[in-house]
Short mmCIF file of C-alpha atoms in Angstrom, two decimals:
data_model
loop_
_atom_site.label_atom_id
_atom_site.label_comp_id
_atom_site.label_asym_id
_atom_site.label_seq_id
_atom_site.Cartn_x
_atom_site.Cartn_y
_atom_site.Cartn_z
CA UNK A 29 0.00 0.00 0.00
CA UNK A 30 1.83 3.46 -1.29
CA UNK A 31 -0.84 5.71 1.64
CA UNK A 32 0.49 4.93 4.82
CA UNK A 33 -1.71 7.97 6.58
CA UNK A 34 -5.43 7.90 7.24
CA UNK A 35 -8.31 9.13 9.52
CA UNK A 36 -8.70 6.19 10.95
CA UNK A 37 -7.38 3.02 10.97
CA UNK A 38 -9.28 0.17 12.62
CA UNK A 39 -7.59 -2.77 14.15
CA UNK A 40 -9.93 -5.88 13.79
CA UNK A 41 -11.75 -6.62 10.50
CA UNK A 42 -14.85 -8.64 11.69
CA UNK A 43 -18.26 -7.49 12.35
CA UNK A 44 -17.61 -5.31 14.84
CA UNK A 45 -14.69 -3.34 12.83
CA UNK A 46 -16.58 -3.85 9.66
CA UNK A 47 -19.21 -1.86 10.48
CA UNK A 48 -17.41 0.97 11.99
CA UNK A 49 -15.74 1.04 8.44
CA UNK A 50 -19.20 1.09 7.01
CA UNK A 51 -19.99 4.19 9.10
CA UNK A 52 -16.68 5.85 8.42
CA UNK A 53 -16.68 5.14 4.79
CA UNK A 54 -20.28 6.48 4.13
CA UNK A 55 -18.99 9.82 6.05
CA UNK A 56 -16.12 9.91 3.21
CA UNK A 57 -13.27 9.43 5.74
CA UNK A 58 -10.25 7.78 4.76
CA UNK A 59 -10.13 4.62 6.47
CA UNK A 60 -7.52 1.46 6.80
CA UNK A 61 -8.90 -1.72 8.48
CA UNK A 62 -6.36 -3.84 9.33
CA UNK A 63 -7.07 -7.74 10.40
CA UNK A 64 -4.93 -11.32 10.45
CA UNK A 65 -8.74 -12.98 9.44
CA UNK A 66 -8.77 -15.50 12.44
CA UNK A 67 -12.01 -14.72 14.52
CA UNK A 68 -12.76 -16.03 17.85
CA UNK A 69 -15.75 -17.80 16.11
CA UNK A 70 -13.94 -19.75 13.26
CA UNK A 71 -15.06 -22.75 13.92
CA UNK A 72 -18.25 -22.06 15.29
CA UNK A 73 -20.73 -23.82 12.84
CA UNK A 74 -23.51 -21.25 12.79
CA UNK A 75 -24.39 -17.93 14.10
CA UNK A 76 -27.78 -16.98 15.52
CA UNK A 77 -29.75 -14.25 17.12
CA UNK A 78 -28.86 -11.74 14.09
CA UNK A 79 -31.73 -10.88 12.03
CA UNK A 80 -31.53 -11.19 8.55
CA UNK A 81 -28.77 -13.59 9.19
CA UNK A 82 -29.78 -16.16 11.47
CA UNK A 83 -28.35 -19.95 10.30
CA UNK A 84 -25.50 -18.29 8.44
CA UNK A 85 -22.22 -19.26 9.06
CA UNK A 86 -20.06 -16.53 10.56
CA UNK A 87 -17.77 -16.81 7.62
CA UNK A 88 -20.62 -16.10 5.90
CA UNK A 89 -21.74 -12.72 7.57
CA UNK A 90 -18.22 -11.29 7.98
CA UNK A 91 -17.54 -11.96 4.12
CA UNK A 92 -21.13 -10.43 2.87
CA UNK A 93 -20.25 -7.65 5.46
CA UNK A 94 -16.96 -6.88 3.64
CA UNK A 95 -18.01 -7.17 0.43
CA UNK A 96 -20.54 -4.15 1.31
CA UNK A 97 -18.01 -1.85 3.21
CA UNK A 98 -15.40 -2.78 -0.39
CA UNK A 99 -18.42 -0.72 -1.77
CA UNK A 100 -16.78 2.55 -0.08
CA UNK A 101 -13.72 3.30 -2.17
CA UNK A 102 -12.18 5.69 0.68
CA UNK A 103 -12.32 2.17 2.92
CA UNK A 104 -9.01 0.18 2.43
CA UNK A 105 -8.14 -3.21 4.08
CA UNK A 106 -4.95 -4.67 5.10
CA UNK A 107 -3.60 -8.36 5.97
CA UNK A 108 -1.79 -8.69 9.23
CA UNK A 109 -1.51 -8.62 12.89
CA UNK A 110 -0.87 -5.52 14.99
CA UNK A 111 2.45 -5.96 16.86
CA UNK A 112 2.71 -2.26 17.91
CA UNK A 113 0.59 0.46 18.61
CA UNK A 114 1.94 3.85 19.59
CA UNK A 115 0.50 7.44 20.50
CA UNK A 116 2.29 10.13 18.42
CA UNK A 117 2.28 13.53 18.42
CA UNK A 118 -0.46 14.32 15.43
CA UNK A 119 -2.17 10.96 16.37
CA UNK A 120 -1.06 7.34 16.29
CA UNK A 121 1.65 4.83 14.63
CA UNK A 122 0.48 1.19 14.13
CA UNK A 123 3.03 -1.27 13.22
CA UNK A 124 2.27 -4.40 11.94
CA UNK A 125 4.00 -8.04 11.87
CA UNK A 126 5.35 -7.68 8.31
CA UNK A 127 6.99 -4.64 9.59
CA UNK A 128 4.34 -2.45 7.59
CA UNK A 129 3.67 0.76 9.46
CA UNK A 130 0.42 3.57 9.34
CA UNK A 131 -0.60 6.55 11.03
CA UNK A 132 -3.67 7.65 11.68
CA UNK A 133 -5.79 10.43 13.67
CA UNK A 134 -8.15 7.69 15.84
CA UNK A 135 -7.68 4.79 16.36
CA UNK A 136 -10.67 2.08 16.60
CA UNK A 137 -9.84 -1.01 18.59
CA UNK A 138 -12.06 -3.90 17.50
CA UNK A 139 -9.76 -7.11 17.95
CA UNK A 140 -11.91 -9.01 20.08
CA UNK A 141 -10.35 -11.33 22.78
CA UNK A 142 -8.84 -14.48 23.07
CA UNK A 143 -10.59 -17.60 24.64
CA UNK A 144 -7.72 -19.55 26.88
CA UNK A 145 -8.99 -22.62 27.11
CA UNK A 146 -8.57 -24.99 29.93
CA UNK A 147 -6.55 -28.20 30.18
CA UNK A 148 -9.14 -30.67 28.90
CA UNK A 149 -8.31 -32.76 26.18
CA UNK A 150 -11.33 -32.50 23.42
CA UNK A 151 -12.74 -28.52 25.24
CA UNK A 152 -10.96 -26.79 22.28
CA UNK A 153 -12.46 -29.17 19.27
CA UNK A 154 -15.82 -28.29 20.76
CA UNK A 155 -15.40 -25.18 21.54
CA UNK A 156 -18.05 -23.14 19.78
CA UNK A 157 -19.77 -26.21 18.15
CA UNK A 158 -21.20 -28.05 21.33
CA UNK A 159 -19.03 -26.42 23.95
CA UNK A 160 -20.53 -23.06 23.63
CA UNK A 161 -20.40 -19.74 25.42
CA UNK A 162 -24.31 -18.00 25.09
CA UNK A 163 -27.71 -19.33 25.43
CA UNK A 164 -29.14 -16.47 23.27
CA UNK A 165 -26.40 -17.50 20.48
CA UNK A 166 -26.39 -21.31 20.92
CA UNK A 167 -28.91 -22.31 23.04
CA UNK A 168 -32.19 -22.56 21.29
CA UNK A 169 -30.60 -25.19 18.89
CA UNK A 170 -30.07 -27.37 22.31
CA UNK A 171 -33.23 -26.49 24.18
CA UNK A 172 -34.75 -29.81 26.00
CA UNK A 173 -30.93 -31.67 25.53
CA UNK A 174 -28.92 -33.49 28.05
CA UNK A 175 -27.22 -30.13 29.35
CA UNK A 176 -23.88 -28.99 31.27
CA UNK A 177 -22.45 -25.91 32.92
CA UNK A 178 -19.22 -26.18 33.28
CA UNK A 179 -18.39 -23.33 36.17
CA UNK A 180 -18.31 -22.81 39.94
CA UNK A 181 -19.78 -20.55 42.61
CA UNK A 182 -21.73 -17.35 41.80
CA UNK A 183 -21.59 -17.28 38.04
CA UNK A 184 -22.65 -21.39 37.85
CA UNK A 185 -25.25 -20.06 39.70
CA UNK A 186 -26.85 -17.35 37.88
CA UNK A 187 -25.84 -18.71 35.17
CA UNK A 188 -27.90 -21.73 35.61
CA UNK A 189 -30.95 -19.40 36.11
CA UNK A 190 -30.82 -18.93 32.46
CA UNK A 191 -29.80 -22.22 31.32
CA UNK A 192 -32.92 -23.94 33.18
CA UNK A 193 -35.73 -22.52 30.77
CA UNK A 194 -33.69 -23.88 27.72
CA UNK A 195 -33.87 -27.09 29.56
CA UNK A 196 -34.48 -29.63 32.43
CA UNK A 197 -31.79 -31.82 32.51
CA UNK A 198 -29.50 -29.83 33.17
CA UNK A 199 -25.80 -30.73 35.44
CA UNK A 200 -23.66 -28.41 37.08
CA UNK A 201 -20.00 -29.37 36.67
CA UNK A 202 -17.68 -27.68 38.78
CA UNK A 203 -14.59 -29.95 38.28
CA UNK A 204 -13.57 -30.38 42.06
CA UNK A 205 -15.39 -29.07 45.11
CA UNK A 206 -18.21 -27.04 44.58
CA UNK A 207 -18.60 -23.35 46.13
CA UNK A 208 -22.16 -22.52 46.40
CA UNK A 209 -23.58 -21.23 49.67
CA UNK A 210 -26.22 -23.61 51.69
CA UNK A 211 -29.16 -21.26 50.20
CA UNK A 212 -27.60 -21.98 46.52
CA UNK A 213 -27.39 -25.26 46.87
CA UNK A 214 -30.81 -25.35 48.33
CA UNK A 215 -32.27 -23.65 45.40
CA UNK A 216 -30.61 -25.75 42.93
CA UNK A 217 -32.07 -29.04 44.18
CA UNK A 218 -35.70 -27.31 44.59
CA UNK A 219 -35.33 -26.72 40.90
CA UNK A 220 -33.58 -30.28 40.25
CA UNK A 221 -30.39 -29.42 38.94
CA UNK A 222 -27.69 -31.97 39.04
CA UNK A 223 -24.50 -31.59 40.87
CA UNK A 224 -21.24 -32.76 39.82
CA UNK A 225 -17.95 -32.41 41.47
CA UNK A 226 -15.57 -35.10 39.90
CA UNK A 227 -12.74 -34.10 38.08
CA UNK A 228 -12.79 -33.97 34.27
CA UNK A 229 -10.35 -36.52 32.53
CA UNK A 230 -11.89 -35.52 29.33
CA UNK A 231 -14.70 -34.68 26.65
CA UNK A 232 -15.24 -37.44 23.92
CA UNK A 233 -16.89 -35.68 20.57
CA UNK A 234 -17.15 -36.69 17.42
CA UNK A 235 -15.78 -33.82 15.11
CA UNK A 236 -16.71 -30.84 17.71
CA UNK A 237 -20.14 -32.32 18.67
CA UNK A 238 -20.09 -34.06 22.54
CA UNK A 239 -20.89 -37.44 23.29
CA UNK A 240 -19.95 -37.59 26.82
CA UNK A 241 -17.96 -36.47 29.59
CA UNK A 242 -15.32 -38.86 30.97
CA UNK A 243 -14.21 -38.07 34.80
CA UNK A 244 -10.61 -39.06 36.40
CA UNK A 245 -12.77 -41.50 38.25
CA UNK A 246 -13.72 -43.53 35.36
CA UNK A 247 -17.19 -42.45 35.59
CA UNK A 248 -19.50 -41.60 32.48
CA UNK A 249 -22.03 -39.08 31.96
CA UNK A 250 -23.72 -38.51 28.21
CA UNK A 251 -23.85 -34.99 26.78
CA UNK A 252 -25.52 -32.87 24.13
CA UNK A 253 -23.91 -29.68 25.28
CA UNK A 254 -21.55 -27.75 27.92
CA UNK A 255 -21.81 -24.12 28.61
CA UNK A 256 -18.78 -23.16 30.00
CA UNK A 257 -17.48 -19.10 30.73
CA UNK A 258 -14.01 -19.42 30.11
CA UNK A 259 -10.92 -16.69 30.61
CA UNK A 260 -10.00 -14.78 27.74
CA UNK A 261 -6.82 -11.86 27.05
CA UNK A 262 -7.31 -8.89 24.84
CA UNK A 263 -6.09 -9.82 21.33
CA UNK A 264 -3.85 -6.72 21.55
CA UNK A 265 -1.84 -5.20 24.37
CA UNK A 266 -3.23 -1.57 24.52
CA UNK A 267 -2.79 -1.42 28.21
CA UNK A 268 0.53 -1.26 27.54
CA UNK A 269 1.05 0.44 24.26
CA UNK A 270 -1.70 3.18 24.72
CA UNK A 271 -2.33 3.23 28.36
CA UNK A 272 -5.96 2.29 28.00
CA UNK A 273 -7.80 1.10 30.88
CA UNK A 274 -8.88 -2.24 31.44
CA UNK A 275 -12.40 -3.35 33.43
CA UNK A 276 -11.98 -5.59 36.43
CA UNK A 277 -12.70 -8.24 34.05
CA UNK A 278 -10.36 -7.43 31.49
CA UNK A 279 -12.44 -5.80 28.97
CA UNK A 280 -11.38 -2.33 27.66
CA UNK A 281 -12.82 0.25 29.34
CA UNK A 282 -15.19 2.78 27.57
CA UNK A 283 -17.60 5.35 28.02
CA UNK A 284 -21.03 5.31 26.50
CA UNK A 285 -19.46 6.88 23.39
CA UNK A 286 -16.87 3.80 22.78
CA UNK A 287 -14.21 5.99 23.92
CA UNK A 288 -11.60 5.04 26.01
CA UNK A 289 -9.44 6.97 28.30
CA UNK A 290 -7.18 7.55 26.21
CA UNK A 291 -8.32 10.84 23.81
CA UNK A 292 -8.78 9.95 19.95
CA UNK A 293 -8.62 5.80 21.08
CA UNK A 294 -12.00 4.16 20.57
CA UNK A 295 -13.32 0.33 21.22
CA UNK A 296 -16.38 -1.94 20.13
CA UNK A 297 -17.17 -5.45 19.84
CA UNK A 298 -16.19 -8.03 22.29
CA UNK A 299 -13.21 -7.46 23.78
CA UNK A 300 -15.65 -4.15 25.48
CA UNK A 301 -18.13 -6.24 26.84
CA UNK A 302 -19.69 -9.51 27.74
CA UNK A 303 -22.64 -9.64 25.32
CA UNK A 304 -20.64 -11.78 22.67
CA UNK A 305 -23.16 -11.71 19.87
CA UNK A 306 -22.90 -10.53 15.91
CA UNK A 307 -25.85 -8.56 16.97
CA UNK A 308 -24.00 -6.36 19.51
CA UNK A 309 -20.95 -6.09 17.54
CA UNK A 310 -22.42 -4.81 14.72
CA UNK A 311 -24.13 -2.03 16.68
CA UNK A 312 -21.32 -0.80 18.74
CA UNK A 313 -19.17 -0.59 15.65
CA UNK A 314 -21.76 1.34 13.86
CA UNK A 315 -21.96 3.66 16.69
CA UNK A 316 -18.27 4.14 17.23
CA UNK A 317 -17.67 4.90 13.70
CA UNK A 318 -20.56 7.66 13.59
CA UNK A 319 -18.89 9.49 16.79
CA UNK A 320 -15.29 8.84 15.30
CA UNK A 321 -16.75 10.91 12.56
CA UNK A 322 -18.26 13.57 14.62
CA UNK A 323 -15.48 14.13 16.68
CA UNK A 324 -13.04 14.82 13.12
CA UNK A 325 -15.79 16.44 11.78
CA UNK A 326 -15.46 18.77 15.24
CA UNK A 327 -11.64 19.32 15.24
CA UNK A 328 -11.49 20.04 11.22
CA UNK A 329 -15.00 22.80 11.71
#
């Protein structure tokens, strides 16, 4: 690419960045969105809860999503990973892994997070196919199924609140000694959730989907589905590039404008928050995009 200066560059190209292009592009700005093309849902076999698009595959929506924002001529795209981002004094310097480098006034972060998955042999095959993260996303396609949590303490516990309606068999795996309160535990056999506290030896699937969950006791249980709320890391290290601000969960921290603390930085999608969904994504990119605009449109007045 000969331009190495821009408006904005955006640093994730999935549905969260892709739609902040769309905004940005439709406002004329010149825009660079810059992305390696390895979502957190690759190998998640459908995507739901996204009208106009529910069933698709989220291959599917991200690629009919670029194909529309390609439509904007003053929106470019770039292939690679951010290695380096760096405040400068008439904006910012991105630096990529090929050693490629752009500046831009803002700076949209929409990289999304990375899933660390635990030590269980056959959890990352499933994850996203019958190991999933969302009853809104996944959870209608399971409704009534042989059903898992796999979690512990106050977040197995609300969680399961959720989980229940979806369906009645329904096991609470906490993978060693369980932490709920005498009142929790009361409530979850009034409502006849199972308890499980045996370690996991493993999950055997066939190609992503669970057939059961083998313990380190040699026990057996049969499975349709796991939720499980696993830890994640920002895809990016802009805590320590930028400076920006980090939730006590490890999200980005913004302000209902997408901005972060750090002036001319924005950040949508999911590595802001803990509605994962194409639905949410697509909004807060939108959004962030249109005040991204307003806020050049302010300093150039």
């Amino acid at each position: 690419m000969e331009n190495k200066n821009f408006d904005v560059i955006i640093i994730g190209g999935s549905y969260s960045g892709l739609s902040a292009g769309m905004s940005l592009g439709r406002s004329l700005r010149n825009v660079l969105i810059i992305d390696n093309g390895k979502p957190c849902n690759r190998q998640t076999p459908h995507s739901h809860n996204f009208i106009t698009h529910d069933g698709k595959t989220p291959s599917e929506i991200s690629q009919l999503a670029k194909k529309d924002v390609e439509k904007y001529n003053t929106v470019h795209f770039y292939n690679g990973t951010v290695v380096k981002t760096q405040k400068a004094a008439e904006g910012f310097k991105i630096e990529t892994s090929s050693g490629k480098k752009f500046n831009s006034k803002k700076l949209i972060i929409a990289s999304g997070v990375k899933d660390i998955m635990p030590d269980i042999p056959g959890f990352a095959e499933c994850w996203g196919i019958s190991v999933i993260h969302c009853p809104y996303c996944h959870g209608y396609e399971v409704k009534n199924e042989a059903t898992g949590i796999l979690s512990n303490g106050d977040m197995a516990y609300e969680f399961s609140k959720l989980i229940l309606n979806l369906t009645k068999n329904l096991t609470l795996f906490t993978n060693g000694k369980a932490s709920f309160t005498d009142g929790q535990i009361e409530k979850l056999n009034k409502n006849k959730i199972k308890l499980n506290e045996d370690e996991i030896e493993k999950i055997e699937h066939d190609n992503g989907f669970i057939q059961k969950i083998i313990f380190k006791n040699g026990k057996e249980i049969p499975l349709q589905a796991l939720y499980a709320k696993i830890p994640f890391e920002q895809n990016i290290n802009v805590s320590a590039d930028l400076g920006c601000e980090l939730t006590e969960q490890g999200f980005i921290k913004v302000d209902m404008m997408q901005k972060t603390n750090i002036p001319g930085v924005f950040a949508c999608g999911d590595n802001v928050t803990m509605m994962r969904s194409v639905a949410n994504a697509v909004a807060q990119g939108n959004f962030a995009g249109a005040i991204v605009n307003k806020e050049l449109s302010d300093e150039e007045f």
